[in-house]
Short mmCIF file of C-alpha atoms in Angstrom, two decimals:
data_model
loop_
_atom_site.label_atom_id
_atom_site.label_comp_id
_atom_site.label_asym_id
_atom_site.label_seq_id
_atom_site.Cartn_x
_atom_site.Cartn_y
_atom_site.Cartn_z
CA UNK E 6 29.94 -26.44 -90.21
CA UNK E 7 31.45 -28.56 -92.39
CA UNK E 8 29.39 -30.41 -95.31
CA UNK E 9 29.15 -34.11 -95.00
CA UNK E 10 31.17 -35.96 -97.97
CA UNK E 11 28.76 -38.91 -98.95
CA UNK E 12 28.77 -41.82 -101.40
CA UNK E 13 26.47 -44.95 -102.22
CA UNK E 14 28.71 -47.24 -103.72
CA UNK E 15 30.10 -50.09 -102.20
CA UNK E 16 33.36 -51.65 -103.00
CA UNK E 17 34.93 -55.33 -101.66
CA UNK E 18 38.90 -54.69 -100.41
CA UNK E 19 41.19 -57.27 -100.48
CA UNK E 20 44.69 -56.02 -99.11
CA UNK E 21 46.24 -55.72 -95.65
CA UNK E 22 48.55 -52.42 -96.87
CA UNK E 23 45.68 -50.38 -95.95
CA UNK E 24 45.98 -51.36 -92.97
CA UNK E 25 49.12 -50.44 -92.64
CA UNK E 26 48.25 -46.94 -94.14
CA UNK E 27 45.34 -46.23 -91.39
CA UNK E 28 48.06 -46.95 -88.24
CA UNK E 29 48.41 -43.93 -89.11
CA UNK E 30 45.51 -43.03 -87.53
CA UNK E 31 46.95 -44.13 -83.90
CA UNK E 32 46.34 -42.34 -80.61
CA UNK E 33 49.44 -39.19 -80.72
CA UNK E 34 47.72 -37.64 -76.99
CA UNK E 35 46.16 -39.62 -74.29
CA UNK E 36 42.43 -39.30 -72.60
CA UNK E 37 44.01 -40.01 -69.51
CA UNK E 38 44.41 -37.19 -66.92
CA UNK E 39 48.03 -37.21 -66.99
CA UNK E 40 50.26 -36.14 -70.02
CA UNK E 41 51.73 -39.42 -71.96
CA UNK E 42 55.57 -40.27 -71.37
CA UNK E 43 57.18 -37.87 -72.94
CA UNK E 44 59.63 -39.49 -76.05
CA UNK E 45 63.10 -37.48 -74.37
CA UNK E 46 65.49 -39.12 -76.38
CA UNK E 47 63.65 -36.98 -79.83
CA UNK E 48 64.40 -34.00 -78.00
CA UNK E 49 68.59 -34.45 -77.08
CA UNK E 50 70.60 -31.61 -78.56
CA UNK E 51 72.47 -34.06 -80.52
CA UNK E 52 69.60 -34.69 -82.64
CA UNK E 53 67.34 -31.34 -82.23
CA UNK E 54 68.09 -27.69 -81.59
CA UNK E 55 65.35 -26.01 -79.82
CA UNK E 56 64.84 -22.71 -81.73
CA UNK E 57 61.77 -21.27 -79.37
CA UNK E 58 57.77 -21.51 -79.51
CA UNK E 59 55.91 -21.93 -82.85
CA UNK E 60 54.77 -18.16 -83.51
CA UNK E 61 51.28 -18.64 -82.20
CA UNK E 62 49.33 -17.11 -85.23
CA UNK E 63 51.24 -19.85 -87.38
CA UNK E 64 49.00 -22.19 -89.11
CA UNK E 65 48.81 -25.86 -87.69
CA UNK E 66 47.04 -28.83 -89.53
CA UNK E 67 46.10 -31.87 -87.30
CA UNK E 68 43.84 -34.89 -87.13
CA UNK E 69 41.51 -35.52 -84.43
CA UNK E 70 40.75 -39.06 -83.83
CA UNK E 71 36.92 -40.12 -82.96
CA UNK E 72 35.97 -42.87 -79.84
CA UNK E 73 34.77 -46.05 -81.82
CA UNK E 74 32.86 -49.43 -80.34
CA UNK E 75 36.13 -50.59 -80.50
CA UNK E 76 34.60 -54.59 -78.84
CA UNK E 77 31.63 -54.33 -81.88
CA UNK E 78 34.70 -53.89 -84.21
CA UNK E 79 36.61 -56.58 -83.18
CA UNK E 80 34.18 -58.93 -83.25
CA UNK E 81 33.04 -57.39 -86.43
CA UNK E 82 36.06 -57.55 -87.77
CA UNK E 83 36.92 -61.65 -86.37
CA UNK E 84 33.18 -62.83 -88.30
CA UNK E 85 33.38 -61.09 -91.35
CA UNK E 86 37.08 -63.16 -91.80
CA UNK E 87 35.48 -66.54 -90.37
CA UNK E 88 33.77 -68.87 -92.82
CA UNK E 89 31.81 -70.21 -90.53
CA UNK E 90 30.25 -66.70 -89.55
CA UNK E 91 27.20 -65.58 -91.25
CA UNK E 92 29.21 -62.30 -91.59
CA UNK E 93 31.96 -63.71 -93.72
CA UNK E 94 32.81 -61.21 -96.35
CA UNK E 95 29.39 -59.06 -95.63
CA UNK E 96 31.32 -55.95 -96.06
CA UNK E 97 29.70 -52.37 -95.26
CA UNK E 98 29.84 -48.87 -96.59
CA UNK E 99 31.79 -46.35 -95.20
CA UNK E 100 27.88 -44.51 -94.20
CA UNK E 101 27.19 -48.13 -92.78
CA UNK E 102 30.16 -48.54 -90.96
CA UNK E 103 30.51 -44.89 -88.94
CA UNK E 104 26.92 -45.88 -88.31
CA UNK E 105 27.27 -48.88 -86.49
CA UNK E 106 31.04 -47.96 -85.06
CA UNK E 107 31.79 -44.70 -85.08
CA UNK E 108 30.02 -41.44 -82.77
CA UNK E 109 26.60 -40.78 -83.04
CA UNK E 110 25.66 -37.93 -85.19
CA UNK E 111 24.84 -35.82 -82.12
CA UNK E 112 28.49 -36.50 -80.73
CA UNK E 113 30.57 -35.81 -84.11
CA UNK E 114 28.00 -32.59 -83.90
CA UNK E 115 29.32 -31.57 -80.64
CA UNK E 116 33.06 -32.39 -81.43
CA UNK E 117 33.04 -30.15 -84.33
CA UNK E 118 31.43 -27.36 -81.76
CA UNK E 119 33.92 -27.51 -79.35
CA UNK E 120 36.68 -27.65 -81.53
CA UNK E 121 34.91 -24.31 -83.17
CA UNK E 122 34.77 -22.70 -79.54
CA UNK E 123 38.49 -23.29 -79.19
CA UNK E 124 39.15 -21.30 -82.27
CA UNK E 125 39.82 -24.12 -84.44
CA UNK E 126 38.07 -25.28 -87.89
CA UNK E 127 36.53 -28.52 -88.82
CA UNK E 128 38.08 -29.05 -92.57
CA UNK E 129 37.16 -32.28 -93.38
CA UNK E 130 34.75 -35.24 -91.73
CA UNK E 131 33.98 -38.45 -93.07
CA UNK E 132 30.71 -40.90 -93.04
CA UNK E 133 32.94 -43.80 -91.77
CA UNK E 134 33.12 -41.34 -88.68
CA UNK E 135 37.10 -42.25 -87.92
CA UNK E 136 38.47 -38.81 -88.11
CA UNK E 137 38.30 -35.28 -88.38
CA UNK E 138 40.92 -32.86 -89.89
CA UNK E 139 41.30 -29.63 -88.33
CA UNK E 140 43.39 -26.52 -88.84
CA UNK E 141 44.16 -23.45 -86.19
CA UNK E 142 46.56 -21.41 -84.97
CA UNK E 143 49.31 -22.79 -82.78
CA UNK E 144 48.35 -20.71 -79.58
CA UNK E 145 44.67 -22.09 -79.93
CA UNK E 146 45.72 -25.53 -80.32
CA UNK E 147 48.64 -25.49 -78.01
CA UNK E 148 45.85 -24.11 -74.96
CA UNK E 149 42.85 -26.59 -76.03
CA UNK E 150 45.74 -29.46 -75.63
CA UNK E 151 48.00 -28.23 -73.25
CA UNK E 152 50.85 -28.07 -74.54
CA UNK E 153 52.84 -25.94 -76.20
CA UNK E 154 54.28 -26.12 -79.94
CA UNK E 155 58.00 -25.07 -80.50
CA UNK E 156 59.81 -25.15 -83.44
CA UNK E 157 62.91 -27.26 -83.83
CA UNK E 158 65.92 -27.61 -86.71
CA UNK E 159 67.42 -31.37 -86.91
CA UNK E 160 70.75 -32.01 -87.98
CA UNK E 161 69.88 -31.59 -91.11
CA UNK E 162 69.12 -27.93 -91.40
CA UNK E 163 65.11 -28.67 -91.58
CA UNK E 164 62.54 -26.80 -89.09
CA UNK E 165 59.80 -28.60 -88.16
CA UNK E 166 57.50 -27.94 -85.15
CA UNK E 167 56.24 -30.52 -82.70
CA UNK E 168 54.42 -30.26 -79.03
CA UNK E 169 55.71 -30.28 -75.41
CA UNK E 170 55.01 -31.06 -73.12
CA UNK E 171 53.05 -34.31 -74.96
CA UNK E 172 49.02 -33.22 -75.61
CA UNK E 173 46.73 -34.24 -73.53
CA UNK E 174 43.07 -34.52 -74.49
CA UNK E 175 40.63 -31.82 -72.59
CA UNK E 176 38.08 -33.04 -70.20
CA UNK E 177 35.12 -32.05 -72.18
CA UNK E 178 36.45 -34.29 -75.37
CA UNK E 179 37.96 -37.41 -73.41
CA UNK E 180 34.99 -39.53 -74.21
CA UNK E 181 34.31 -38.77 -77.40
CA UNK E 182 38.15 -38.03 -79.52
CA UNK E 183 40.35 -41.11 -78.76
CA UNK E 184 43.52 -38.93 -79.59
CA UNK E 185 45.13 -36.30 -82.21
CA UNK E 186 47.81 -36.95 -85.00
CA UNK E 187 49.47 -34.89 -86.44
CA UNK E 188 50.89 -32.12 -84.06
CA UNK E 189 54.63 -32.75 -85.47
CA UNK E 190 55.55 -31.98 -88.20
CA UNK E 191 59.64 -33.79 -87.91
CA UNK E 192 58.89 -37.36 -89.51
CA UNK E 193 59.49 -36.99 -93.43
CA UNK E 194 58.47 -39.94 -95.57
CA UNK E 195 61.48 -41.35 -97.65
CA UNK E 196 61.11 -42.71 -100.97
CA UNK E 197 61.97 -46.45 -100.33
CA UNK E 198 63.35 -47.21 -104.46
CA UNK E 199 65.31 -49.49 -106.52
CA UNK E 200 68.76 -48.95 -107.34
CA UNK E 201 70.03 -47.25 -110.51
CA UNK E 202 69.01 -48.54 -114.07
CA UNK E 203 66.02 -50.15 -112.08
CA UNK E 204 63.76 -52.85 -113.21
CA UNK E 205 61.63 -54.02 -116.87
CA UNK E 206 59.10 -56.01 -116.78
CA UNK E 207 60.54 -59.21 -117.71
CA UNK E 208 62.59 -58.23 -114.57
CA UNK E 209 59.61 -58.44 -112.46
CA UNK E 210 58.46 -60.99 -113.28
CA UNK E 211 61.20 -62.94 -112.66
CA UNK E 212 61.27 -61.16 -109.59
CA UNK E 213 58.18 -61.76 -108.01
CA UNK E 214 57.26 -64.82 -109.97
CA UNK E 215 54.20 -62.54 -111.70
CA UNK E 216 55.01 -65.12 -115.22
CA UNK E 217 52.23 -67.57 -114.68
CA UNK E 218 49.55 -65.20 -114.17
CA UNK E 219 50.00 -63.58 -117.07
CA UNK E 220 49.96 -66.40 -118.84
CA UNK E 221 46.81 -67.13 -117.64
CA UNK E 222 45.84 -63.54 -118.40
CA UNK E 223 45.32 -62.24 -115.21
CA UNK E 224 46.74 -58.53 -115.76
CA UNK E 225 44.85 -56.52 -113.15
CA UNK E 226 41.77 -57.02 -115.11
CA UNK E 227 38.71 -54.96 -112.97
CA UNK E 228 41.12 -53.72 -110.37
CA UNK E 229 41.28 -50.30 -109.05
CA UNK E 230 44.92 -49.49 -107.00
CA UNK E 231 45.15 -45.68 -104.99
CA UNK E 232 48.77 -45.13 -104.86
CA UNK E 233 49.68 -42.52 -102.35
CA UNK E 234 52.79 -40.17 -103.03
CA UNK E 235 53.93 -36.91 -102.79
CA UNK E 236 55.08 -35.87 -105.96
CA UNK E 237 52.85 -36.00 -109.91
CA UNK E 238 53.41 -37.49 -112.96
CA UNK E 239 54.09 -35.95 -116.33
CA UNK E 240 51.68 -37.73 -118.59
CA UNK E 241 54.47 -37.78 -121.66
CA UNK E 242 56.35 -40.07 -119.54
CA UNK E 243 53.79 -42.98 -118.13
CA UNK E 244 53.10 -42.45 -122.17
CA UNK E 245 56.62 -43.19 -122.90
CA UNK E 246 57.08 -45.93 -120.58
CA UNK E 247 53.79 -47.86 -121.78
CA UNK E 248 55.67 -47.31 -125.37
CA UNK E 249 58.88 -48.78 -124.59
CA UNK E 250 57.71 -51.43 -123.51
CA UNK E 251 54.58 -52.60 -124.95
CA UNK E 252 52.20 -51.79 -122.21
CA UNK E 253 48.00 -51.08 -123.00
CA UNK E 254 45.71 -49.90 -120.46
CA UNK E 255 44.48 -47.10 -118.63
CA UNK E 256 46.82 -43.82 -118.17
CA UNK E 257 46.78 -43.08 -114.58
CA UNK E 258 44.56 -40.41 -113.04
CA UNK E 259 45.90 -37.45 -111.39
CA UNK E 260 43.26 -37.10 -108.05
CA UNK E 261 44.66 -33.88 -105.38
CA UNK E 262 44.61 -34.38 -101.64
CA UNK E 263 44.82 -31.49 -99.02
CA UNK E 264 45.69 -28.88 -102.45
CA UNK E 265 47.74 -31.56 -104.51
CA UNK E 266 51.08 -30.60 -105.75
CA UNK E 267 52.01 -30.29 -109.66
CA UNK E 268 55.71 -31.28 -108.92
CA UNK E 269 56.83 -33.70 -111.35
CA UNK E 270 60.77 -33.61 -111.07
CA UNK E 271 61.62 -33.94 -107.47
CA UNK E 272 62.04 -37.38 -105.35
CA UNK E 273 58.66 -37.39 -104.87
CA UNK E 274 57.95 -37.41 -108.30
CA UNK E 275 60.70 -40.10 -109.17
CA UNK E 276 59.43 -42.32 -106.59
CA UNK E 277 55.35 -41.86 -108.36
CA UNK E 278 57.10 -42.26 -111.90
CA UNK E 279 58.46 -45.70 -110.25
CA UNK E 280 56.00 -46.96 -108.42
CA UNK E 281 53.74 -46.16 -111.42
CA UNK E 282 55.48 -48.45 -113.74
CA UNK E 283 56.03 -50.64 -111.83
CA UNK E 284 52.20 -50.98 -111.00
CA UNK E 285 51.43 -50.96 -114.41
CA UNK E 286 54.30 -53.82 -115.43
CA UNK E 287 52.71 -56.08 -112.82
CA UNK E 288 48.83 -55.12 -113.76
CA UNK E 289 48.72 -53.42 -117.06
CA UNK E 290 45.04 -53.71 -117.23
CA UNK E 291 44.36 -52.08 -113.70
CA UNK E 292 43.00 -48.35 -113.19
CA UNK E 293 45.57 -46.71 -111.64
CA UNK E 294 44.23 -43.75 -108.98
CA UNK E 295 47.42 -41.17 -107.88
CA UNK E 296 46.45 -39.74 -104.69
CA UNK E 297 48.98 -36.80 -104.59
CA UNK E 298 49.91 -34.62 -101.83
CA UNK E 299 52.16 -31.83 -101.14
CA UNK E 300 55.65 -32.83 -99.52
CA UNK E 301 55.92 -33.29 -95.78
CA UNK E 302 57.01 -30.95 -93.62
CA UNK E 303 55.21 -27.82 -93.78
CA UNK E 304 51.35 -27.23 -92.58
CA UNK E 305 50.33 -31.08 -93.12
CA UNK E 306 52.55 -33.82 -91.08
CA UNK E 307 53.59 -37.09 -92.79
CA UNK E 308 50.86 -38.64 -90.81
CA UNK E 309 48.32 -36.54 -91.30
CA UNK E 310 48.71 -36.28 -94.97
CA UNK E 311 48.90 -40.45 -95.27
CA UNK E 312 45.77 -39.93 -93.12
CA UNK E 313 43.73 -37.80 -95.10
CA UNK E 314 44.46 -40.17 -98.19
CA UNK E 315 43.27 -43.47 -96.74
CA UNK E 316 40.25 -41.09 -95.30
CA UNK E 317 39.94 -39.79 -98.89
CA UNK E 318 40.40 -43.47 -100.58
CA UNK E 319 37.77 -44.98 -98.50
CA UNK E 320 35.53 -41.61 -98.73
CA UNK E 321 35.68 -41.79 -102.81
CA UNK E 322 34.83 -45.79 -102.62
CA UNK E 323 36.69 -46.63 -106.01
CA UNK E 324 39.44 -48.38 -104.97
CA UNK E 325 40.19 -51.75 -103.45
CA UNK E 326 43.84 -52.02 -103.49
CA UNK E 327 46.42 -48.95 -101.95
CA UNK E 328 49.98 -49.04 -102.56
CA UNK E 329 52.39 -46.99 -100.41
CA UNK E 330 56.29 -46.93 -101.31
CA UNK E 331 57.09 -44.69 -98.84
CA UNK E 332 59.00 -45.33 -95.10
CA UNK E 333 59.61 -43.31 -91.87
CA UNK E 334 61.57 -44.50 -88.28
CA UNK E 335 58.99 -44.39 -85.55
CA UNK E 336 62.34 -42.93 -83.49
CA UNK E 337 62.41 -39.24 -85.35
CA UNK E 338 58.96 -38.27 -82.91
CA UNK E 339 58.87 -35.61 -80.98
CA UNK E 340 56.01 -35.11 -78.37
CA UNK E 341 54.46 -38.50 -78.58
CA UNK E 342 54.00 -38.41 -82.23
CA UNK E 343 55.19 -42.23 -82.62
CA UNK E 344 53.24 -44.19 -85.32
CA UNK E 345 51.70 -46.86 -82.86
CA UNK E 346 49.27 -48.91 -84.44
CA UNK E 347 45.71 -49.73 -82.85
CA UNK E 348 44.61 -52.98 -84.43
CA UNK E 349 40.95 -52.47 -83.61
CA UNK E 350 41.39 -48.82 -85.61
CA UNK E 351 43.60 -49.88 -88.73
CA UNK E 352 42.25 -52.68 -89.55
CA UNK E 353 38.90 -51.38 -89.19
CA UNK E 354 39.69 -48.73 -91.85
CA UNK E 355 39.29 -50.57 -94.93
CA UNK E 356 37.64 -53.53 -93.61
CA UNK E 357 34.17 -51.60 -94.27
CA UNK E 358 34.50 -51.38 -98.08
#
């Protein structure tokens, strides 16, 4: 049974990328009694090579996605936007929100049971009651979901496991898991950077037109920004960077998701260092939260990794802002792993706060 992660405090967002983030989130198997249309073109020989099933003791990391009151939450989600509504920027806690969206206690109870009878483990809930994380074995997961994992190598030489035929959510759990993310491991984030030399400050600024608010001194003054990425930061060279160029405020904090990682020379890490500065050009004055997580690819899926840090983000209630520098093609799926967004879901995520 896995202990319930709590908090009191309450915390007003104020950007759409979360949003973005929690698509994430979006149904990968369907509660419908037939398997969902398989994504063939993934699965051509010219772009995969079919190497044979996922050894069925192998470790598998997935997300399991719970039913919500998805009409409450729209119409939640319409009033506390409207002006007119007396819910207009009444935001709730993440405790508040599972409570009034999300599965009863009872049915996030029995979830976690049946998931346990399968052979699988519960890792990780939440009180805004979106999601579970799970880990197994491939065999278990591959006969609670029908389906089958194999293991694949693209044209680039990488192995990466996905599902197929496409999931399908067991009888028992249709009404209560609205679908599982996570079950392929192919889609790799990729840094999305600036070319060589990159940009200052003053560059920035110029850029994005930042000049007049900092001349009005607004410099991220009581602002908290997660920024999600899969590589560290060496402290010597935020240090070095806030040197050069004149910069005060807050080091950022090193926070691990699903174990962390401690690499701080890879592309990972270059894309943090950048995304870092450049955060801290734009808001100097803003607490800067790293949400770091091991490389895609192996036991956690780009998905369910992004996942578990807007879960975690929300869960830890100190940010309001999330930045995420990092892109994927909704074509490299295999086994109905696309990134479709559900409105009702993603925007829901971080509406709450």
């Amino acid at each position: 049974m896995t202990a319930r992660r709590t908090h009191a405090r309450r915390v007003r967002t104020a950007v759409a990328a979360a949003a973005v983030v929690a698509s994430l989130l979006a149904v990968a198997a369907v509660s419908r009694g037939t398997h969902a249309p398989a994504h063939a073109a993934a699965l051509r020989p010219a772009r995969v090579q079919l190497l044979g099933r996922l050894r069925a003791d192998s470790p598998v990391r997935f997300d399991v996605n719970l039913r919500m009151r998805e009409g409450a939450l729209r119409a939640f989600l319409r009033d506390v936007q409207d002006p007119a509504s007396a819910d207009f920027h009444h935001y709730l806690s993440p405790a508040t929100f599972g409570a009034r969206f999300g599965l009863s206690r009872s049915d996030e109870t029995r979830v976690e049971s049946l998931l346990s009878n399968a052979g699988l483990r519960v890792t990780a809930s939440y009180p805004q009651r979106t999601s579970l994380a799970v880990q197994g074995v491939a065999g278990a997961v591959g006969q609670l979901f029908g389906t089958v994992l194999n293991e694949y190598r693209d044209v680039t030489g990488r192995r990466f496991h996905a599902p197929s035929p496409d999931p399908m959510i067991p009888a028992a759990l249709r009404g209560l898991v609205s679908g599982i993310t996570g079950l392929s491991s192919r889609a790799v984030a990729q840094p999305q950077d600036i070319p060589t030399n990159g940009m200052g400050p003053q560059d920035l600024e110029k850029a994005y037109d930042i000049g007049p608010l900092h001349s009005q001194g607004i410099n991220g003054e009581g602002q908290t920004i997660a920024v999600y990425t899969q590589g560290s930061f060496s402290n010597s060279d935020v240090d070095g960077f806030a040197r050069t160029f004149g910069i005060s405020g807050p080091r950022p904090e090193h926070r691990s998701v699903d174990g962390g990682t401690t690499d701080t020379t890879g592309g990972g890490a270059e894309e943090d260092a950048l995304d870092l500065d450049t955060l801290r050009a734009v808001a100097p004055q803003a607490r800067l939260i790293n949400y770091e997580v091991p490389e895609s690819g192996g036991l956690s899926s780009f998905a369910t990794s992004l996942a578990d840090v807007v879960n975690r983000v929300v869960q830890d209630g100190e940010a309001n802002i999330i930045s995420i520098s990092y892109g994927v093609c909704d074509v490299a799926t295999v086994g109905g792993q696309g990134f479709l967004p559900t409105p009702e879901r993603l925007a829901g995520e971080r509406a709450f706060q």
